[in-house]
Protein backbone atom coordinates (compact mmCIF):
# COMPACT_ATOMS: atom_id res chain seq x y z
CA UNK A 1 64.23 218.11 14.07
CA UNK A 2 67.55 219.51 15.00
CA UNK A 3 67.10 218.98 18.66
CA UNK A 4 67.03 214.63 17.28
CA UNK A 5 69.33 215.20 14.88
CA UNK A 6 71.93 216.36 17.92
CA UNK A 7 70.85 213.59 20.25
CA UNK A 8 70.98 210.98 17.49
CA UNK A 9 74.81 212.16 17.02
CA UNK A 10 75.34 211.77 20.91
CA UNK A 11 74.06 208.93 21.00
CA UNK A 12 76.21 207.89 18.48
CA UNK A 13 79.61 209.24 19.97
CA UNK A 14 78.85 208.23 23.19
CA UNK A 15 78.67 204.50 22.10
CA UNK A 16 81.51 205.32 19.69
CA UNK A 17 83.40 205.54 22.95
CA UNK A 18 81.99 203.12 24.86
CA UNK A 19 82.74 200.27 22.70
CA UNK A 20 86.49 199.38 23.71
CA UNK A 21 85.12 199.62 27.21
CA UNK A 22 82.63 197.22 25.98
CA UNK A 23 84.65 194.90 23.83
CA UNK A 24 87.02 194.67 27.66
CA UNK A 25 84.30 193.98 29.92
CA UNK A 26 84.18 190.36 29.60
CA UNK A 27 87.76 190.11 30.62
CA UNK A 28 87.56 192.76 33.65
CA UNK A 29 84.49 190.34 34.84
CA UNK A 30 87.07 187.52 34.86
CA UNK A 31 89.88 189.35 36.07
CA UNK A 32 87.48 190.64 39.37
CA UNK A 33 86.14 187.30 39.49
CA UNK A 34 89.42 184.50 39.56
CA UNK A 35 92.01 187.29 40.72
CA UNK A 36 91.00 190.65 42.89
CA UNK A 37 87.85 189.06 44.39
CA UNK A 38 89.79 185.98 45.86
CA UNK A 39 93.07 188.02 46.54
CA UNK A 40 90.38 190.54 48.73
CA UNK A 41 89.03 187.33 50.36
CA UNK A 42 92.50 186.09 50.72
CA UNK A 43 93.49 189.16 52.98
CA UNK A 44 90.75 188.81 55.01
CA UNK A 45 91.00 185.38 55.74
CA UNK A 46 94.36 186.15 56.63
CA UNK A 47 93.18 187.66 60.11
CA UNK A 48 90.72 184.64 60.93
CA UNK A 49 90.95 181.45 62.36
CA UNK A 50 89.27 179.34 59.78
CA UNK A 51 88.46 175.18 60.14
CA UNK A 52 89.50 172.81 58.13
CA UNK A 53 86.15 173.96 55.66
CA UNK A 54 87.95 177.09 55.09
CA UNK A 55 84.52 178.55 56.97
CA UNK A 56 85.25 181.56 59.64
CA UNK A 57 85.42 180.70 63.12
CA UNK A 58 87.08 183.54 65.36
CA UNK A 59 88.95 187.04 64.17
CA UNK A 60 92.77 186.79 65.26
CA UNK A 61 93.68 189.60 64.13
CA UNK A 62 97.56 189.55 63.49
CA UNK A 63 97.98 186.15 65.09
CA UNK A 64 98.51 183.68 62.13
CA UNK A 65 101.33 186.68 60.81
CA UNK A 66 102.89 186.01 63.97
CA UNK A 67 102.32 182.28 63.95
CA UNK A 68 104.16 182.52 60.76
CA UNK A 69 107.48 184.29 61.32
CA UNK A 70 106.98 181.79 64.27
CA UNK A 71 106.88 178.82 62.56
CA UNK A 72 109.95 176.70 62.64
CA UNK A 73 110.59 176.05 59.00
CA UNK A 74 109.42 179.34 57.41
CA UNK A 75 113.58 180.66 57.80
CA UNK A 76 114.53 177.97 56.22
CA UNK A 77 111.74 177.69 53.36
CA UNK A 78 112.37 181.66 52.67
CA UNK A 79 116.40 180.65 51.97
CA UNK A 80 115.10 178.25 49.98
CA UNK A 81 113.48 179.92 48.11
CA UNK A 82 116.03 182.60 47.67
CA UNK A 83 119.13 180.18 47.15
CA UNK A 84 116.79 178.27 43.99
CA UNK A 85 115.83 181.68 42.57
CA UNK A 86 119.50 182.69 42.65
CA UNK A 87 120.62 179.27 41.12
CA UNK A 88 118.05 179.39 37.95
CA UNK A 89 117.72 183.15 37.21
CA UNK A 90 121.23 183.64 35.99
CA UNK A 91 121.23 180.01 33.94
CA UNK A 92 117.78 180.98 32.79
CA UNK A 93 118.73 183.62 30.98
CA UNK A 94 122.05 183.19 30.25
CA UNK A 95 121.71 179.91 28.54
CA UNK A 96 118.68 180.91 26.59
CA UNK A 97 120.70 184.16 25.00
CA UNK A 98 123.28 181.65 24.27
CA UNK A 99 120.87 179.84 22.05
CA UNK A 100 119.00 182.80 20.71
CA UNK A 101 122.47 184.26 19.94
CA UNK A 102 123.51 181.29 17.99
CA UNK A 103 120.29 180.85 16.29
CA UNK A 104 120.07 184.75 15.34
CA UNK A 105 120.88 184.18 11.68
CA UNK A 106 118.62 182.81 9.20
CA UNK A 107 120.08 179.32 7.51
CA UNK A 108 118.54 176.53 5.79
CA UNK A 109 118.17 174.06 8.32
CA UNK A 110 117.51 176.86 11.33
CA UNK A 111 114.11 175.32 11.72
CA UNK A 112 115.46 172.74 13.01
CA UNK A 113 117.49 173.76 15.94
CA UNK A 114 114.35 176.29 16.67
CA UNK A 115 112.21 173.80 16.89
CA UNK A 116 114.51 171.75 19.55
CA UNK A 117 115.88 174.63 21.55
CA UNK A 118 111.97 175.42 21.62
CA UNK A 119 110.97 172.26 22.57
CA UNK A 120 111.09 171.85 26.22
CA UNK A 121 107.96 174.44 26.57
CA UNK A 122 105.78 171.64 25.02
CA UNK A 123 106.41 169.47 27.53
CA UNK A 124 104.62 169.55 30.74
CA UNK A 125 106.11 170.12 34.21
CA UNK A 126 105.42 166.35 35.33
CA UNK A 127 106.38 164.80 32.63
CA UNK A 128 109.69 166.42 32.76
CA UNK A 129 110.15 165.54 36.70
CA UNK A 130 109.11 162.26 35.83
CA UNK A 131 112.12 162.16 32.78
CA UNK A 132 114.97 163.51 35.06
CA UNK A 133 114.06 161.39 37.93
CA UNK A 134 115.50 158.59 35.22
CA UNK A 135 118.41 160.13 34.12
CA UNK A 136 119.21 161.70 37.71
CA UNK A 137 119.01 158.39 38.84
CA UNK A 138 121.94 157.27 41.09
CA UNK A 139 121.79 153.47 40.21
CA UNK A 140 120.72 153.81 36.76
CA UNK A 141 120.58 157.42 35.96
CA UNK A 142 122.48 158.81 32.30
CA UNK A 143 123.99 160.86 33.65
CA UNK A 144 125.61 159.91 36.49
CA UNK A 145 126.64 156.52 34.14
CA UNK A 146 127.93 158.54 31.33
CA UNK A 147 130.48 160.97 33.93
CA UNK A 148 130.90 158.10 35.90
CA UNK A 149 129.39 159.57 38.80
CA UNK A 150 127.34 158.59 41.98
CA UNK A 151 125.39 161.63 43.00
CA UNK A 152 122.15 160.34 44.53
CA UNK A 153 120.56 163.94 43.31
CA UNK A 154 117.00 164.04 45.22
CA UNK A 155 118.23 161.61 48.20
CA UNK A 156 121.06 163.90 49.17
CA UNK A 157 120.63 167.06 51.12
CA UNK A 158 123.34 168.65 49.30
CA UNK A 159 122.37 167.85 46.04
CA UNK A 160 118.18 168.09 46.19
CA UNK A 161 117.62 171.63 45.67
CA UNK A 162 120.46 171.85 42.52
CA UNK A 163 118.19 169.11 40.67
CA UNK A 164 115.19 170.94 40.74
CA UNK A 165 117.28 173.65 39.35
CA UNK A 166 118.56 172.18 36.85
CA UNK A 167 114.74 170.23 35.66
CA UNK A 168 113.68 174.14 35.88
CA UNK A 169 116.09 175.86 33.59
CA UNK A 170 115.83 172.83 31.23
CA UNK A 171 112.14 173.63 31.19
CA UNK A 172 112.39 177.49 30.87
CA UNK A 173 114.42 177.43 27.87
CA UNK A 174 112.57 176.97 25.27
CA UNK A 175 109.95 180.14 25.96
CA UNK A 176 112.62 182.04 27.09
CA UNK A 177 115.00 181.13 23.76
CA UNK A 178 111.51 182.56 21.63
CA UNK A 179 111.30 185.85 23.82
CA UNK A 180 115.39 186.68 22.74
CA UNK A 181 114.76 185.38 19.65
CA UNK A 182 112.49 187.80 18.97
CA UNK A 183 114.17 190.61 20.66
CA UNK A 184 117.65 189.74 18.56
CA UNK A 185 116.21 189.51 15.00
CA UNK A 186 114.41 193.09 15.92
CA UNK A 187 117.74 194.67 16.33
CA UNK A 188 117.98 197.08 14.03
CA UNK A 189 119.96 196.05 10.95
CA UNK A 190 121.08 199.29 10.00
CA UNK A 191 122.54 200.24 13.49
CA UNK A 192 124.83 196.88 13.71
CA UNK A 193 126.37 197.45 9.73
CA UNK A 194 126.79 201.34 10.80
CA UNK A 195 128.84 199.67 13.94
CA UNK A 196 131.12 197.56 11.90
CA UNK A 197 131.50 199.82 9.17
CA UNK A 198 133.17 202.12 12.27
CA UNK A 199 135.37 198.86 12.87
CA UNK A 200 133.14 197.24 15.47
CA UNK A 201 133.88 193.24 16.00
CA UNK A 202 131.52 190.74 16.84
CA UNK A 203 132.25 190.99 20.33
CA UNK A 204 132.02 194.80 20.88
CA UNK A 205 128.38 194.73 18.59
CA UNK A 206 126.53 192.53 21.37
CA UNK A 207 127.69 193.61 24.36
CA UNK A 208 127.49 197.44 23.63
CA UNK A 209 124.99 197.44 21.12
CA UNK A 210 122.43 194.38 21.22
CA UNK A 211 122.02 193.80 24.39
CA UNK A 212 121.52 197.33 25.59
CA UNK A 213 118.68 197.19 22.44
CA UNK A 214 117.72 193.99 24.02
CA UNK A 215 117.49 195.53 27.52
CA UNK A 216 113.26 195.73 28.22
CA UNK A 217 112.99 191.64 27.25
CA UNK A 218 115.67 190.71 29.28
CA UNK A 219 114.43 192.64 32.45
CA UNK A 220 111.09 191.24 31.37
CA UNK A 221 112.55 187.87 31.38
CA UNK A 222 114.64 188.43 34.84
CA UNK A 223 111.11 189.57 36.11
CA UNK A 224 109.63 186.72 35.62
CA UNK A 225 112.09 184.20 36.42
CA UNK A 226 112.76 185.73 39.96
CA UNK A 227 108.77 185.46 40.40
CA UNK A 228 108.51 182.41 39.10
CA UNK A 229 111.87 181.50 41.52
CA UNK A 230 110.10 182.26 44.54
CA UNK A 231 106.74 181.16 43.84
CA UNK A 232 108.64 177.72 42.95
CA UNK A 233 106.67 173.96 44.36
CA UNK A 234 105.22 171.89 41.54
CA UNK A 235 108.72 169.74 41.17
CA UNK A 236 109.10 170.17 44.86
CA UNK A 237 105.34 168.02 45.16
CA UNK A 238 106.25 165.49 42.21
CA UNK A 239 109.57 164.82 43.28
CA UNK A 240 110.94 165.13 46.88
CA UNK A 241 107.96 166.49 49.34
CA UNK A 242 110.29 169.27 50.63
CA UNK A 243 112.60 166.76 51.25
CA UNK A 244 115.65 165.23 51.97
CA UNK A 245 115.48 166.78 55.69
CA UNK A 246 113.69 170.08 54.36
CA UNK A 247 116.33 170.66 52.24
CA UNK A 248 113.63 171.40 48.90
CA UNK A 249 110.63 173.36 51.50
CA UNK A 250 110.25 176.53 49.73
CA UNK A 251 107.81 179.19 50.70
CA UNK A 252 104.70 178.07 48.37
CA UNK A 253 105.30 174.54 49.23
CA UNK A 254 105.48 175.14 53.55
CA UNK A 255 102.46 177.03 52.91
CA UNK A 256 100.96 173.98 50.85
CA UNK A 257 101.90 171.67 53.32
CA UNK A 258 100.71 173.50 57.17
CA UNK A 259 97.37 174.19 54.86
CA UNK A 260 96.23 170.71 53.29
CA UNK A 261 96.78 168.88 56.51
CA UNK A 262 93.70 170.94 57.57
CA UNK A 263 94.86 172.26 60.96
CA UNK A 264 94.94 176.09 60.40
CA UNK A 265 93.38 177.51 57.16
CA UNK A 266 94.14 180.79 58.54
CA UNK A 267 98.02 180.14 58.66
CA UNK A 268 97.62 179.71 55.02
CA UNK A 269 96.09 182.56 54.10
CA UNK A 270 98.91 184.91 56.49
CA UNK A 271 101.75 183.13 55.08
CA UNK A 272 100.08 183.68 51.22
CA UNK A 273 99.88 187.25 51.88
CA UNK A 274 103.86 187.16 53.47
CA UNK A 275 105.15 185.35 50.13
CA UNK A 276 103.04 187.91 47.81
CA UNK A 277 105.01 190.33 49.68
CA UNK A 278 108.45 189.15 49.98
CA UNK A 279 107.85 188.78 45.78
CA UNK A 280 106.32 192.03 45.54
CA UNK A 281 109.35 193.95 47.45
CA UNK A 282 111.77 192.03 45.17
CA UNK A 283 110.04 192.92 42.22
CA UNK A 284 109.99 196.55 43.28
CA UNK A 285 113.58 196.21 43.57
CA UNK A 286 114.43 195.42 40.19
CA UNK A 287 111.89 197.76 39.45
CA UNK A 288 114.13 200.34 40.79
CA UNK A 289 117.18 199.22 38.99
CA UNK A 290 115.78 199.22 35.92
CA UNK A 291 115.88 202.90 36.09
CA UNK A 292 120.26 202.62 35.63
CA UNK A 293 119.91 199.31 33.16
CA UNK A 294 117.31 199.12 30.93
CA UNK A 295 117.62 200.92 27.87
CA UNK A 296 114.15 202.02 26.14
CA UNK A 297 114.42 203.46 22.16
């Protein structure tokens, strides 16, 4: 009797503990399925020579790599890349703290400027290319009518690259304004009246107070932005095509481009694997900063 009395309570433990690996096995299944399964595949693709089925034909080995540092527009998609990542991070963020900062305090008709400086998240990527290819317009653009300006934005090698930019940061404001918002109303109250109690001013209170408290969402933020940055194509496809002169190619978009016209599968899989790592070496960077900037309670 005792002998099932102490199983029974095993039993019972042991499934005890078993359930949250339970209750996160459906998601693991995914996870291996749509992400480590076809980044695996991915890598080993990498060293193939594939046809236009995506089937294997020959092992390479470390040909398509060198094919790809080869390749006579990969320099220039990798600055690119770089030069839009360093034209939206800082506007990202900046921008949206702006707005969080001036929508920190509670009023009777905040809802209302919440719900606009939220808005741009509801709208889809398209749709917003498709909105400032109007008002970008050179003949009959807004903007350009209301400065009294003739930029032709997305015909002009100069000017391509800065309006994707600025159809990006439009777009990223609104999720980015509800991350900060959040961050700045969980300030601590009681820290901040301490602070200006001492003689503190407005001024002094944010920059040596909130946003050191804020720290962790705005590295989040800047983490995701600079992936996001170099990972950048979908306006690039709408809009331009890499475009005027290669002047919009980034890195996911020369990869999109050698791979669809179906002449070397296998370059696409090497140069995949050489933008996950230029991303992942940045992100370790910042990673490493974060050490010096980010300030955890």
């Amino acid at each position: 009797m005792n002998n099932r009395h102490t199983s029974s309570i095993s039993m019972a433990r042991m499934m005890q503990k078993s359930k949250p690996y339970l209750f996160l096995l459906p998601a693991l299944v995914f996870i291996i399925m749509f992400t480590y399964y076809p980044f695996v595949e991915t890598i080993i693709n990498s060293f193939f020579k594939l046809n236009n089925k995506a089937q294997r034909v020959e092992f390479v080995g470390l040909k398509n790599y060198f094919q790809v540092f080869k390749a006579k527009n990969f320099n220039n998609s990798l600055y690119n890349s770089i030069r839009f990542t360093v034209m939206t991070v800082p506007f990202n963020i900046s921008i949206s703290l702006i707005l969080a900062l001036l929508a920190e305090k509670k009023h009777r008709f905040s809802w209302l400027y919440e719900v606009m400086f939220s808005l741009p998240m509801a709208i889809s990527m398209s749709a917003t290319c498709m909105i400032f290819k109007l008002l970008l317009n050179n003949s009959i653009g807004l903007l350009n009518y209301s400065l009294g300006l003739n930029i032709k934005w997305f015909f002009d090698k100069k000017t391509a690259l800065w309006g994707i930019a600025i159809i990006t940061v439009w777009q990223n404001i609104g999720y980015e304004f509800l991350y900060l918002s959040a961050a700045l109303r969980n300030v601590p109250q009681d820290v901040l009246e301490a602070a200006t109690v001492d003689g503190a001013n407005w001024i002094y209170r944010t920059i040596r107070i909130v946003f050191p408290l804020i720290s962790p969402t705005l590295f989040y933020l800047f983490c995701l932005d600079l992936i996001a940055g170099m990972m950048m194509s979908g306006p690039v496809m709408v809009l331009t095509n890499g475009g005027p002169r290669n002047s919009t190619e980034t890195l996911v978009y020369h990869m999109y481009s050698k791979t669809i016209s179906g002449t070397n599968m296998g370059y696409g899989y090497a140069i995949s694997i050489v933008i996950f790592l230029i991303v992942f070496l940045l992100v370790l960077l910042s990673f490493k900063a974060e050490k010096k900037g980010v300030y955890y309670e």
